[in-house]
CSV table of C-alpha atoms in Angstrom, one decimal:
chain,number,residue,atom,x,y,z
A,1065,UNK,CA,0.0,0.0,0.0
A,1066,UNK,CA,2.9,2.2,-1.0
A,1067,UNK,CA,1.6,5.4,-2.5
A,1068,UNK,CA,3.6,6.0,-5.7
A,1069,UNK,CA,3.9,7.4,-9.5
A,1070,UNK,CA,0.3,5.0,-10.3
A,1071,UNK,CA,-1.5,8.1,-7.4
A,1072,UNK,CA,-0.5,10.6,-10.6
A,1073,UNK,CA,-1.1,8.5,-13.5
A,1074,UNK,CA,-4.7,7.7,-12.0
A,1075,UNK,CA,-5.3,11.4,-11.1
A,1076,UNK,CA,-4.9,11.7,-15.0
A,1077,UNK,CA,-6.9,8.9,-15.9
A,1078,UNK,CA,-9.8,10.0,-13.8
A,1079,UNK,CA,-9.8,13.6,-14.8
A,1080,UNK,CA,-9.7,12.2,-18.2
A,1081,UNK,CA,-12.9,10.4,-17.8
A,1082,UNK,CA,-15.0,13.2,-15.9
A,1083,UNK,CA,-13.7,15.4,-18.4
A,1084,UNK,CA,-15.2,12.5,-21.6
A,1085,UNK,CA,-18.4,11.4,-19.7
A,1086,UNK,CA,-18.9,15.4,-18.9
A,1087,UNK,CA,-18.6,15.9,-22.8
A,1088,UNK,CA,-19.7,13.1,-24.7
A,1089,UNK,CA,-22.2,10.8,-22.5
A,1090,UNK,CA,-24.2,12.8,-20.0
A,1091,UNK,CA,-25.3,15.6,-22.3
A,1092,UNK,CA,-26.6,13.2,-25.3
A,1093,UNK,CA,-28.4,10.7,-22.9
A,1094,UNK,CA,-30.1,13.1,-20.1
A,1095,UNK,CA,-31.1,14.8,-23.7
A,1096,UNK,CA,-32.3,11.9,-24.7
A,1097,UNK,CA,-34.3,11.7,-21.4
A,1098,UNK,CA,-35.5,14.8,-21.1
A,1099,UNK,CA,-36.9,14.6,-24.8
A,1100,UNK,CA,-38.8,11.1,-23.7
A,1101,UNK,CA,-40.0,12.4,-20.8
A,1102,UNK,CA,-41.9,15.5,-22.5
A,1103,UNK,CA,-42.9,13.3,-25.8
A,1104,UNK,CA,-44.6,11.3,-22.6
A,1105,UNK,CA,-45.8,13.8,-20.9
A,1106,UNK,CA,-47.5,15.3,-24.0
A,1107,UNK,CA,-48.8,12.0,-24.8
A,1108,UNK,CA,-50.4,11.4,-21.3
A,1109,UNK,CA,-51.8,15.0,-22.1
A,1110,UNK,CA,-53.3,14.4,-25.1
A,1111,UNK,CA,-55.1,11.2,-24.3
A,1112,UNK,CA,-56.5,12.8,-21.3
A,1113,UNK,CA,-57.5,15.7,-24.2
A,1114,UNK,CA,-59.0,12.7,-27.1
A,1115,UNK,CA,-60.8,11.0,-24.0
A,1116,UNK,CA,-63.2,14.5,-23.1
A,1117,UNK,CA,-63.2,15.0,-26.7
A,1118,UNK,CA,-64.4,11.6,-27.2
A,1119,UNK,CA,-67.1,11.9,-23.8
A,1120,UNK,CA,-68.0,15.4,-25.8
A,1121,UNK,CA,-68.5,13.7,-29.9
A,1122,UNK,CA,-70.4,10.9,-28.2
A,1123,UNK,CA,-72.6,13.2,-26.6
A,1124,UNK,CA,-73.1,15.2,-29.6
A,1125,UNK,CA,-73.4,11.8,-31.6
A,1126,UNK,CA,-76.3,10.7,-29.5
A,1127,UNK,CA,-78.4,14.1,-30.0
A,1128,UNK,CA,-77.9,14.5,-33.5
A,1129,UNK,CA,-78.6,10.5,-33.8
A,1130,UNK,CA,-82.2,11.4,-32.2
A,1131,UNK,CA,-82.4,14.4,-34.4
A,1132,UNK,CA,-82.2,12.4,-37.7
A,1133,UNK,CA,-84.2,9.6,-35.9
A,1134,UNK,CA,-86.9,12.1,-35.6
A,1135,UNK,CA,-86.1,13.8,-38.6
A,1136,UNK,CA,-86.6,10.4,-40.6
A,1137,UNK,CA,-90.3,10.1,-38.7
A,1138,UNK,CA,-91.5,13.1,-39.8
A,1139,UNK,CA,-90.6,12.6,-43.5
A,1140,UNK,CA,-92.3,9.1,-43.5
A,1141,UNK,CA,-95.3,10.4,-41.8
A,1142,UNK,CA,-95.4,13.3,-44.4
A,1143,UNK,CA,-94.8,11.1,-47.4
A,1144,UNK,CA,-97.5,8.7,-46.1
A,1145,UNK,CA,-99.4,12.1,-46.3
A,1146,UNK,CA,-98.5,12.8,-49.8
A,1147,UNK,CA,-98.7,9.3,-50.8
A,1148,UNK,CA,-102.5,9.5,-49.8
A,1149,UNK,CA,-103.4,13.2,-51.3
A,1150,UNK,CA,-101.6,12.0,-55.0
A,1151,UNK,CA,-103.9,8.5,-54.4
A,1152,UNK,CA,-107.0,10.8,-53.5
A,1153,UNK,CA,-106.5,13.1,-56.4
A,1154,UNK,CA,-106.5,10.4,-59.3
A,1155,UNK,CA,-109.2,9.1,-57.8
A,1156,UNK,CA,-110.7,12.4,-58.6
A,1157,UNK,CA,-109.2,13.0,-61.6
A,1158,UNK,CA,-110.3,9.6,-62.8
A,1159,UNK,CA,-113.8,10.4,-61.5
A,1160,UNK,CA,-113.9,13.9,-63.1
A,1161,UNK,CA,-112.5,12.1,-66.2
A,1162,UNK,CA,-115.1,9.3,-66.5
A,1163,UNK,CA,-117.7,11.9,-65.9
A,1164,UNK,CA,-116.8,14.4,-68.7
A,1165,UNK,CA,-116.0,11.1,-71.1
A,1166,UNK,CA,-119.7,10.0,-70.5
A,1167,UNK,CA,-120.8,13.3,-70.9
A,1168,UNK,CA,-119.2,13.7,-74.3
A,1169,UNK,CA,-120.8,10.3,-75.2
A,1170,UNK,CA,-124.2,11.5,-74.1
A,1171,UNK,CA,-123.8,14.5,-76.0
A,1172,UNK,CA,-122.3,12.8,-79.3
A,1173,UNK,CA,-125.4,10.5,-79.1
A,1174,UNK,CA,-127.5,13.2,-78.7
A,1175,UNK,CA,-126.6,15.1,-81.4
A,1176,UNK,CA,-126.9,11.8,-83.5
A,1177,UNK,CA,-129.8,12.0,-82.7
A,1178,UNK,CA,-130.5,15.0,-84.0
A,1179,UNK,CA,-129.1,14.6,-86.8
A,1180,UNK,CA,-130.4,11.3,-87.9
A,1181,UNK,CA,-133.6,12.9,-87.2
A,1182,UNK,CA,-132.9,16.3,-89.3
A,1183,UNK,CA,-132.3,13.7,-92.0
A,1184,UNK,CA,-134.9,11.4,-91.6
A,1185,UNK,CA,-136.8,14.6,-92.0
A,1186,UNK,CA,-135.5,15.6,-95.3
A,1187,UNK,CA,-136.0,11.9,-96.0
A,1188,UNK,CA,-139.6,12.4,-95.0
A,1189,UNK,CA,-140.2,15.8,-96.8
A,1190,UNK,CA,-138.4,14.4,-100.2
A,1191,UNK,CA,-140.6,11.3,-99.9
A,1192,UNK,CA,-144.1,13.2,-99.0
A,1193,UNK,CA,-142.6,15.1,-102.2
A,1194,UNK,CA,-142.4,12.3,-104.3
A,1195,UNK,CA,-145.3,11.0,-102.8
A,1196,UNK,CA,-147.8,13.6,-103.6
A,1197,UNK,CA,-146.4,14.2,-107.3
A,1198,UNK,CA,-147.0,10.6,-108.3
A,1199,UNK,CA,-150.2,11.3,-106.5
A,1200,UNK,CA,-151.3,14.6,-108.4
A,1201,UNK,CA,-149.4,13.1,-111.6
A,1202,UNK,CA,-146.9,16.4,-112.1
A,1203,UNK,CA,-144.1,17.9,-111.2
A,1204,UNK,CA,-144.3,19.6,-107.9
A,1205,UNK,CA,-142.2,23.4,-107.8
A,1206,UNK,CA,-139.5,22.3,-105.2
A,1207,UNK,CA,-138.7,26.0,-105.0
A,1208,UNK,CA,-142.6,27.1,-105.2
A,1209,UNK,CA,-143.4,24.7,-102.4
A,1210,UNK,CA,-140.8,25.2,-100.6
A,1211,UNK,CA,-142.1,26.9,-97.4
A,1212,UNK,CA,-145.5,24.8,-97.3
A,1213,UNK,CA,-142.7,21.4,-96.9
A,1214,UNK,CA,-140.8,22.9,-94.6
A,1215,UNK,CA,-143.6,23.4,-92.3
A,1216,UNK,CA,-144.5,19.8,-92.9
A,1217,UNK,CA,-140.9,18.6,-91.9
A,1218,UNK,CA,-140.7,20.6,-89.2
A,1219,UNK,CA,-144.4,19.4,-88.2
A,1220,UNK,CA,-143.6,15.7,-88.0
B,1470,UNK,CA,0.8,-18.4,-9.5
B,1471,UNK,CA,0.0,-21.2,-8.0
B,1472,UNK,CA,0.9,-21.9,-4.8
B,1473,UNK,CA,4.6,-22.7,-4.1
B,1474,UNK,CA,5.0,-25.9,-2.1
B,1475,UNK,CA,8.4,-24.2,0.0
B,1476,UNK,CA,6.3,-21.0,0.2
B,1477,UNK,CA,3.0,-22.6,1.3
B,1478,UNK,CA,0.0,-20.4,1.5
B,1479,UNK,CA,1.7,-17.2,3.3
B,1480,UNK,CA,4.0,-17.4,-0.2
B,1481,UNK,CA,1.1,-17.4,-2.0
B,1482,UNK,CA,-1.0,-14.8,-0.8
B,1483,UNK,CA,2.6,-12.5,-0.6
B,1484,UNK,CA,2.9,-13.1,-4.3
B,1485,UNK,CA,-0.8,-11.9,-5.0
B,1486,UNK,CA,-0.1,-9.0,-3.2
B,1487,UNK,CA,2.3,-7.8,-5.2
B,1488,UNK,CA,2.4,-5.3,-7.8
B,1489,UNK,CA,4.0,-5.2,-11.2
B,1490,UNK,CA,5.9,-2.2,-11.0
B,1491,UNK,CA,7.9,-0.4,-13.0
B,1492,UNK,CA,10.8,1.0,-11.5
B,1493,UNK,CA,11.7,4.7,-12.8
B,1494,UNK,CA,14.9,6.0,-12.4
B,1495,UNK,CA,17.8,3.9,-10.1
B,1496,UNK,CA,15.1,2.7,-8.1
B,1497,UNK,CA,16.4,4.8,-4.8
B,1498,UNK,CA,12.9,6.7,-4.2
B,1499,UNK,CA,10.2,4.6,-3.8
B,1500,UNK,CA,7.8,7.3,-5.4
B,1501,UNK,CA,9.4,6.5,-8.6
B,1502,UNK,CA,7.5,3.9,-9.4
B,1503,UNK,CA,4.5,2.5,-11.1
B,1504,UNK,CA,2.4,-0.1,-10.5
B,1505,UNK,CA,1.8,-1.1,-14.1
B,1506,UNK,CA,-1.3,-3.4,-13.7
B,1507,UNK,CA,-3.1,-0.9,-11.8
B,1508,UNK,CA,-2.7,1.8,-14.5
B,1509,UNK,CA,-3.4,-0.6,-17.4
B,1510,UNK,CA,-6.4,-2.7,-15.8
B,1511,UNK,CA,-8.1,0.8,-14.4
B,1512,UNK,CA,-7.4,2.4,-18.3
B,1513,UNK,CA,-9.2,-0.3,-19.8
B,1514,UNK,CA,-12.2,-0.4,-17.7
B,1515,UNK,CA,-12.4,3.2,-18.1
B,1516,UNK,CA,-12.1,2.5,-21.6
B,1517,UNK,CA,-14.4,0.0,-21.7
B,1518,UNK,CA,-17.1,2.2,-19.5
B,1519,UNK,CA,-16.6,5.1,-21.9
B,1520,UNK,CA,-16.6,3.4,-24.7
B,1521,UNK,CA,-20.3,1.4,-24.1
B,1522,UNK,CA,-21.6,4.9,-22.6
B,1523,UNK,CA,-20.5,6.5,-25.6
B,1524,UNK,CA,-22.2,4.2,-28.1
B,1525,UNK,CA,-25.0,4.1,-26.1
B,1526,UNK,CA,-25.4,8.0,-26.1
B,1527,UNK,CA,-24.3,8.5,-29.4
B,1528,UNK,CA,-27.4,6.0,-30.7
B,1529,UNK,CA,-29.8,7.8,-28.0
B,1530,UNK,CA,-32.9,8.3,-29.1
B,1531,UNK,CA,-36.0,9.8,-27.6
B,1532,UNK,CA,-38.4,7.7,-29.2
B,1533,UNK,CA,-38.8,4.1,-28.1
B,1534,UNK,CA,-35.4,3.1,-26.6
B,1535,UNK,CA,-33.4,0.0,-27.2
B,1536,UNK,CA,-32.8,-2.7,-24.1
B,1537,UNK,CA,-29.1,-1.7,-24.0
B,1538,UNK,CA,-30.0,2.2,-24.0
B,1539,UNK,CA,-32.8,1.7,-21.7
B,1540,UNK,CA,-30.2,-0.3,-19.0
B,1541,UNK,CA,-28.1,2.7,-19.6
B,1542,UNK,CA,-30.8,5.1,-19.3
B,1543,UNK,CA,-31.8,3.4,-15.8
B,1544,UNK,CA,-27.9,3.5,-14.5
B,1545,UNK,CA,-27.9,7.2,-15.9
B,1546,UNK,CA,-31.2,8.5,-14.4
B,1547,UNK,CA,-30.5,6.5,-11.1
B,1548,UNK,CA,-27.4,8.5,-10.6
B,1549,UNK,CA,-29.4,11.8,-11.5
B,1550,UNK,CA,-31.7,10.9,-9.2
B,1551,UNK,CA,-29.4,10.5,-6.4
B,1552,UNK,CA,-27.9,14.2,-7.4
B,1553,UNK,CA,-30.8,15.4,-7.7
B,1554,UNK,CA,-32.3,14.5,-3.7
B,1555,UNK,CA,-29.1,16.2,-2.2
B,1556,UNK,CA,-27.1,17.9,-4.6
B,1557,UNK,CA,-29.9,21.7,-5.8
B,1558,UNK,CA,-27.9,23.3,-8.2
B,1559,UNK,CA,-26.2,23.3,-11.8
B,1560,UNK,CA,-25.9,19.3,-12.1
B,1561,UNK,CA,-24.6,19.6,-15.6
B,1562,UNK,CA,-21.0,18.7,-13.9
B,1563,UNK,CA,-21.9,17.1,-11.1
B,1564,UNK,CA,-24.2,13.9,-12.3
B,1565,UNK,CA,-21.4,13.4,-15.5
B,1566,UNK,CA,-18.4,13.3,-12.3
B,1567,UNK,CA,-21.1,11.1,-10.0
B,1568,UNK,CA,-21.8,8.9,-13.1
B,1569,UNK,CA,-18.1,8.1,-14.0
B,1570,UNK,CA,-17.1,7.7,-10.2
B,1571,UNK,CA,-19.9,5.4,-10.0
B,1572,UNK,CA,-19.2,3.1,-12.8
B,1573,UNK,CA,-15.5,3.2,-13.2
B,1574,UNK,CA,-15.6,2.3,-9.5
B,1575,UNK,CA,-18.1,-0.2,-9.7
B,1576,UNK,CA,-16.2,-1.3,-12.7
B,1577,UNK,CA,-12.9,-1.9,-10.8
B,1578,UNK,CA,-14.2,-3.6,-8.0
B,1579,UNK,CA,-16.0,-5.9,-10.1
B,1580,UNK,CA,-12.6,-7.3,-11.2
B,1581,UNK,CA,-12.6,-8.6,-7.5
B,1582,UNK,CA,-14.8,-11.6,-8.9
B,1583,UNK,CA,-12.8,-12.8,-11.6
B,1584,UNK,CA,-10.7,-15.6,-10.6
B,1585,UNK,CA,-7.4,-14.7,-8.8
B,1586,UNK,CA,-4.9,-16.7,-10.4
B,1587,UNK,CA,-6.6,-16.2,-13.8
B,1588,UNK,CA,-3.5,-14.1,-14.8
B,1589,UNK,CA,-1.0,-16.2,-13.5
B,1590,UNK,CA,-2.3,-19.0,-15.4
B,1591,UNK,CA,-2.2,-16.8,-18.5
B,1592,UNK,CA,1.3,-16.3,-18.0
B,1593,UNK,CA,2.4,-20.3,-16.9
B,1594,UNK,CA,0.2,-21.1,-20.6
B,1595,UNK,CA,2.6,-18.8,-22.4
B,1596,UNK,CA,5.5,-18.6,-21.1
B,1597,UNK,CA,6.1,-21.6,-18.8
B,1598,UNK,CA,5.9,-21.9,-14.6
B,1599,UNK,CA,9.3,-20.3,-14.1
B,1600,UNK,CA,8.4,-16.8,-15.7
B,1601,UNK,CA,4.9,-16.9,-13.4
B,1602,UNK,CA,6.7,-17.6,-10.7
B,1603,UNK,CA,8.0,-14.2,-11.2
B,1604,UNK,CA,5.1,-12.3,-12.6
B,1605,UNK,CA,3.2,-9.9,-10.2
B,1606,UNK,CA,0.0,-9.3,-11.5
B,1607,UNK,CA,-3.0,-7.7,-9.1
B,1608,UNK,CA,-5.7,-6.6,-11.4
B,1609,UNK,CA,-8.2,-5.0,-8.7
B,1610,UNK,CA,-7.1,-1.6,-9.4
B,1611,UNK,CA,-9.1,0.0,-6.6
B,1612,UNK,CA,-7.7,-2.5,-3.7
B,1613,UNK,CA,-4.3,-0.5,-4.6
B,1614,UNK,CA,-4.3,2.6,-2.4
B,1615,UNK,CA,-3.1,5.0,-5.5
B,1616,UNK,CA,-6.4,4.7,-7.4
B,1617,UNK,CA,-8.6,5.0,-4.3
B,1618,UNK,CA,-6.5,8.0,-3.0
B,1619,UNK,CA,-5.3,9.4,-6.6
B,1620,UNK,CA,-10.1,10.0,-6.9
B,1621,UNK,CA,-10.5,11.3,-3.7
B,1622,UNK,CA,-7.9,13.8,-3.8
B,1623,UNK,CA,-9.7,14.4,-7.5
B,1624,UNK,CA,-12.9,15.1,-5.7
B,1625,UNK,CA,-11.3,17.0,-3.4
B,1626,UNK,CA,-9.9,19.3,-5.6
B,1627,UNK,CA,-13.2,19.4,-7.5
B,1628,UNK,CA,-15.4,20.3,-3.9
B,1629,UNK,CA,-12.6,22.7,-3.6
B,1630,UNK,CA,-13.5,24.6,-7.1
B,1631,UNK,CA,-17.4,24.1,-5.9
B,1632,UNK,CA,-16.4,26.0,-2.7
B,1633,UNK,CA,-14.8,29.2,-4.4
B,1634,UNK,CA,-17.1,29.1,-7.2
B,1635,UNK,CA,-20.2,29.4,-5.0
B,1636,UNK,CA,-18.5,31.3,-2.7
B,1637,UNK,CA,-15.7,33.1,-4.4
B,1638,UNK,CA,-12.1,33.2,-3.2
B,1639,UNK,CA,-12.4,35.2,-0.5
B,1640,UNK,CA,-15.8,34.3,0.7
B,1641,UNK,CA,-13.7,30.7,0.9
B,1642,UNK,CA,-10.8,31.6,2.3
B,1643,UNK,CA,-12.7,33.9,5.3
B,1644,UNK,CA,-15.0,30.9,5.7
B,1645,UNK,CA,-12.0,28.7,6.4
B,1646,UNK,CA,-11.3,31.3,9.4
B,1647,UNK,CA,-14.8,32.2,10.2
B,1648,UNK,CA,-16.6,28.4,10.7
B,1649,UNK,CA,-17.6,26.8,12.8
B,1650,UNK,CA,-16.7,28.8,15.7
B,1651,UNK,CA,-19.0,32.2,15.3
B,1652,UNK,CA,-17.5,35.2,17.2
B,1653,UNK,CA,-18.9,38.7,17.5
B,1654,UNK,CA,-16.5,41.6,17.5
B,1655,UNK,CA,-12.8,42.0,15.7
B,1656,UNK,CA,-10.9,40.6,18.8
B,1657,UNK,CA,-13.0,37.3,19.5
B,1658,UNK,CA,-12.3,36.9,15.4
B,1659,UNK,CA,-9.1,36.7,15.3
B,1660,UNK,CA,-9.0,34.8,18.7
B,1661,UNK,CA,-10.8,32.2,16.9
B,1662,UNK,CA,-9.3,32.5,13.6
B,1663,UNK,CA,-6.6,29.5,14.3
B,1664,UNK,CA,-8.7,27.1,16.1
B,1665,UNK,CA,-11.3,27.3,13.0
B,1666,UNK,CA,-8.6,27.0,10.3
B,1667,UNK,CA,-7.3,23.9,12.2
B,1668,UNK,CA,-10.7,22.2,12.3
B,1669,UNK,CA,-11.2,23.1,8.1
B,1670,UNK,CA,-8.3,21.4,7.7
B,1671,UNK,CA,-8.5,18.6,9.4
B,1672,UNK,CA,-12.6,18.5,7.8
B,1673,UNK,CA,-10.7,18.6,4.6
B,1674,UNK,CA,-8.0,16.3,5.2
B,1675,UNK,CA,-10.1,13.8,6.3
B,1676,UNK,CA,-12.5,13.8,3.6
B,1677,UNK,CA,-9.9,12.2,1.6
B,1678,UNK,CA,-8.5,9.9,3.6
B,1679,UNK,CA,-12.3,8.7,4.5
B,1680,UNK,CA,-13.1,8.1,1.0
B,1681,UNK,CA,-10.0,6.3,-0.4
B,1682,UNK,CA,-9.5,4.2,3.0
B,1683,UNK,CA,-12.9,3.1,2.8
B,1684,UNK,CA,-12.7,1.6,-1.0
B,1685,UNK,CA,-9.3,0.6,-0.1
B,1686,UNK,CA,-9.7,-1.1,2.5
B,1687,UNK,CA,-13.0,-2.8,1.5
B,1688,UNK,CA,-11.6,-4.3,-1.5
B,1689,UNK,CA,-8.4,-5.3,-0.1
B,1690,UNK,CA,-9.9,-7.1,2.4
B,1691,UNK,CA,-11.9,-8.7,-0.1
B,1692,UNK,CA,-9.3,-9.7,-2.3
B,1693,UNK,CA,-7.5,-11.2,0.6
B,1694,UNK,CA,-10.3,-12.7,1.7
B,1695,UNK,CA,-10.9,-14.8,-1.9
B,1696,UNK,CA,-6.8,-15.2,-1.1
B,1697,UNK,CA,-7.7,-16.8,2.2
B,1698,UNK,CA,-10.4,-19.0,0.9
B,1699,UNK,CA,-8.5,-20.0,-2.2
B,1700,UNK,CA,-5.8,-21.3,0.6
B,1701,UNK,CA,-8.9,-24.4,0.6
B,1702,UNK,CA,-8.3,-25.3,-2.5
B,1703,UNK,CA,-4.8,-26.6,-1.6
B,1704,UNK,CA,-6.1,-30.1,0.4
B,1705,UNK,CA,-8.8,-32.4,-1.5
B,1706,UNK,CA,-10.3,-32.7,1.9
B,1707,UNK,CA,-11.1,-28.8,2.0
B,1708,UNK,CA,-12.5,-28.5,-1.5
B,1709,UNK,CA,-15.7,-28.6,-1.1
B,1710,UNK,CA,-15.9,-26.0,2.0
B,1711,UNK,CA,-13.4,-23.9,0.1
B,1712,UNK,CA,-16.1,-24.0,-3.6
B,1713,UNK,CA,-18.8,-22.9,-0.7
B,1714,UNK,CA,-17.5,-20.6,0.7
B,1715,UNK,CA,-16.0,-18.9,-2.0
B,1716,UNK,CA,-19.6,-19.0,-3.8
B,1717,UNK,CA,-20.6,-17.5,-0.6
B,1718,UNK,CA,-18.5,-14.8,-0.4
B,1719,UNK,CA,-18.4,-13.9,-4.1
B,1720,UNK,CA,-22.2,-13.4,-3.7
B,1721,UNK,CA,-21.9,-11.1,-0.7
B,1722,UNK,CA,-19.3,-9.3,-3.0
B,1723,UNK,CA,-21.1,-8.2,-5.5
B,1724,UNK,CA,-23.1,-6.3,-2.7
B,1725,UNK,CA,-20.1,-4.5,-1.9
B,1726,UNK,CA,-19.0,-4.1,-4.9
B,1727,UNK,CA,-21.7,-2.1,-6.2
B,1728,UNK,CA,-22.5,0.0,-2.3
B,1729,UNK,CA,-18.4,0.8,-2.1
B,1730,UNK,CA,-19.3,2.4,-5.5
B,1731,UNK,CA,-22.3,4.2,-4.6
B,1732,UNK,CA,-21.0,5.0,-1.2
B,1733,UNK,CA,-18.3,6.7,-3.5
B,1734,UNK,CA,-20.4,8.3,-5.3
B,1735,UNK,CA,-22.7,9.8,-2.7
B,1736,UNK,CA,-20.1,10.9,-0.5
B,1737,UNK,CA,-18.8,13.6,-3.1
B,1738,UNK,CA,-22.3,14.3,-3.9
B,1739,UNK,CA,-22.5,15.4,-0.3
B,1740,UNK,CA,-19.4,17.1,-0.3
B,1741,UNK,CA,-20.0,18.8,-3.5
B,1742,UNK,CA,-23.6,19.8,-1.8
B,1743,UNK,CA,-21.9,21.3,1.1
B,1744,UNK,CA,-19.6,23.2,-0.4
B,1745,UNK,CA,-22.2,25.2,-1.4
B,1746,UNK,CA,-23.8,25.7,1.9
B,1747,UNK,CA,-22.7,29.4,3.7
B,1748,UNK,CA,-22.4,28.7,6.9
């Protein structure tokens, strides 16, 4: 346990490695540490953040889901609505139609009627005409008589 | 080195407790010398310390660490911690000095548990029984009282640059006459002045001597201790005893091992700390 030249080489050595740990390993790794333990940090700050955020959307998420749910009633119960006012009105329509289509019919017939009967008139006249010449044996004066058959049509 | 059958076990622990030195000069002062296997075991595990640190810090990330940087980190962070709980101040210096006292200590003890003769075998492989016979090889640097001494007069020197930087050199220096003993009035001062100076010095003086006679002594007395216990090995009839209790005691060691180092370590802490206390 002599104390010798080794006491000065070791006072050199040790200075030596203060001097390298000072300079090239503490500074890098507590760097390295300090970096990690704000990346955490943040981390554990921003889950806590996404977690009330989260609480908050579902929250949200639930009204607006009753909103629509709502929402989607009301439409149905208005197109139901709808459905049965367009249903109602072609029933309508189709009634008005069938009415005014049986009407024209009516009318059409009707005023076949009337014709056929203006003609079966001029018929009648032309025969009566006929008629009485073959009766009296001479030509009748369409033209002279014209007024007097008339009346006769128009009579029967 | 094994044991010498004329020498016995006396002969064998003298030869493990001997240094390879290397004279300087004629050899007349005994300060001229070196003990060689001290310097080179203790630059090689400083080497070696530096040398995973550096890798280790060079690769650091701050993302998601790798096992080897993560055992780092935790050796790292528990030294910080330690400076940290006693030490309030700029600990830019004074974890990096805590952290290489810590390791390059621990480092050095460990050397304790590799096997004694290891080297002497080494040398009886390659060179034959006659040139181990007179090989000297301890390779526990810190059970050699100039590595133990050569750091604590290191952190002595570094408590004293604590002391005048916190403070400054005259704040020191009237401190040194000034504390402990408190006097009111110019008289009662300088009354007091030598009696305070004496007890600095001796505060000082033994901080040192504390520090490196503690390591010292605990890992010399542990080497001698596996030296002792390796004496068992000599009979067939004490074998067995001798493999327990040299398990025994290796296991115990690495306890001290590693609390020599981090008594080390927390005593300069401390003395760093108070050297920045005004009284």
């Amino acid at each position: 346990m002599n104390v010798n030249m080794t006491f000065l080489g070791q006072l050199v050595s040790f200075a030596i490695l203060v001097w390298f740990t000072t300079k090239f390993i503490w500074p890098q790794l507590n760097h390295a540490i300090e970096e990690r333990q704000k990346k955490v940090a943040d981390g554990l700050a921003a889950a806590e953040k996404a977690r009330a955020e989260l609480k908050d959307a579902d929250a949200r998420a639930a009204v607006e889901i009753r909103q629509a749910r709502q929402q989607a009633a009301e439409i149905i119960e208005k197109a139901q609505a709808q459905a049965n006012q367009i249903v109602d009105k072609a029933r309508t329509d189709a009634l008005a139609e069938a009415n005014r289509l049986k009407a024209a019919a009516a009318e059409e017939i009707a005023s076949m009627q009337q014709k056929a009967r203006e003609e079966l008139r001029g018929w009648v006249g032309r025969l009566a005409v006929q008629g009485a010449a073959k009766i009296v044996q001479r030509e009748i004066d369409v033209s002279a008589h014209k007024a007097m058959l008339d009346q006769l049509a128009a009579e029967m | 080195m094994a044991s010498e059958p004329q020498g016995g076990l006396t002969g064998y622990i003298t030869h493990h407790l001997t240094h390879h030195v290397l004279v300087l000069g004629d050899g007349g002062n005994p300060f001229m010398r070196i003990n060689l296997d001290t310097l080179v075991v203790s630059f090689l595990l400083g080497a070696l310390f530096c040398l995973w640190f550096w890798v280790k810090a060079r690769r650091a990330t701050s993302g998601v660490p790798s096992k080897g940087q993560a055992f780092v980190e935790l050796i790292v962070e528990f030294v910080d911690t330690q400076v940290k709980d006693t030490f309030h101040g700029d600990r830019r210096t004074v974890t990096p000095l805590a952290l290489s006292i810590f390791m390059w200590v621990a480092f050095m003890n460990a050397m304790d548990l590799l096997p004694l003769d290891a080297p002497g075998w080494t040398v009886k492989a390659a060179a034959g029984e006659e040139a181990a016979h007179h090989t000297f090889f301890r390779w526990v640097p810190t059970a050699d009282l100039n590595t133990t001494l050569a750091i604590a007069v290191a952190v002595l020197l570094i408590v004293f640059g604590h002391a005048i930087k916190a403070k400054g050199a005259g704040g020191f220096g009237k401190e040194l006459l000034t504390a402990p003993f408190h006097a009111h009035g110019v008289g009662a001062k300088i009354a007091l002045a030598p009696a305070n100076l004496l007890l600095n010095l001796i505060e000082y003086f033994s901080k040192p001597v504390s520090l490196s006679m503690r390591l010292f002594g605990n890992m010399y007395g542990g080497e001698l201790v596996f030296m002792l216990i390796a004496g068992l090995f000599a009979s067939w009839l004490s074998f067995v005893p001798g493999v327990v209790f040299n398990t025994a005691w290796a296991i115990f060691h690495i306890l001290i091992i590693l609390l020599q180092a981090f008594i080390f370590m927390m005593l300069t802490i401390v003395y760093i700390a108070t050297a920045h206390e005004h009284h």
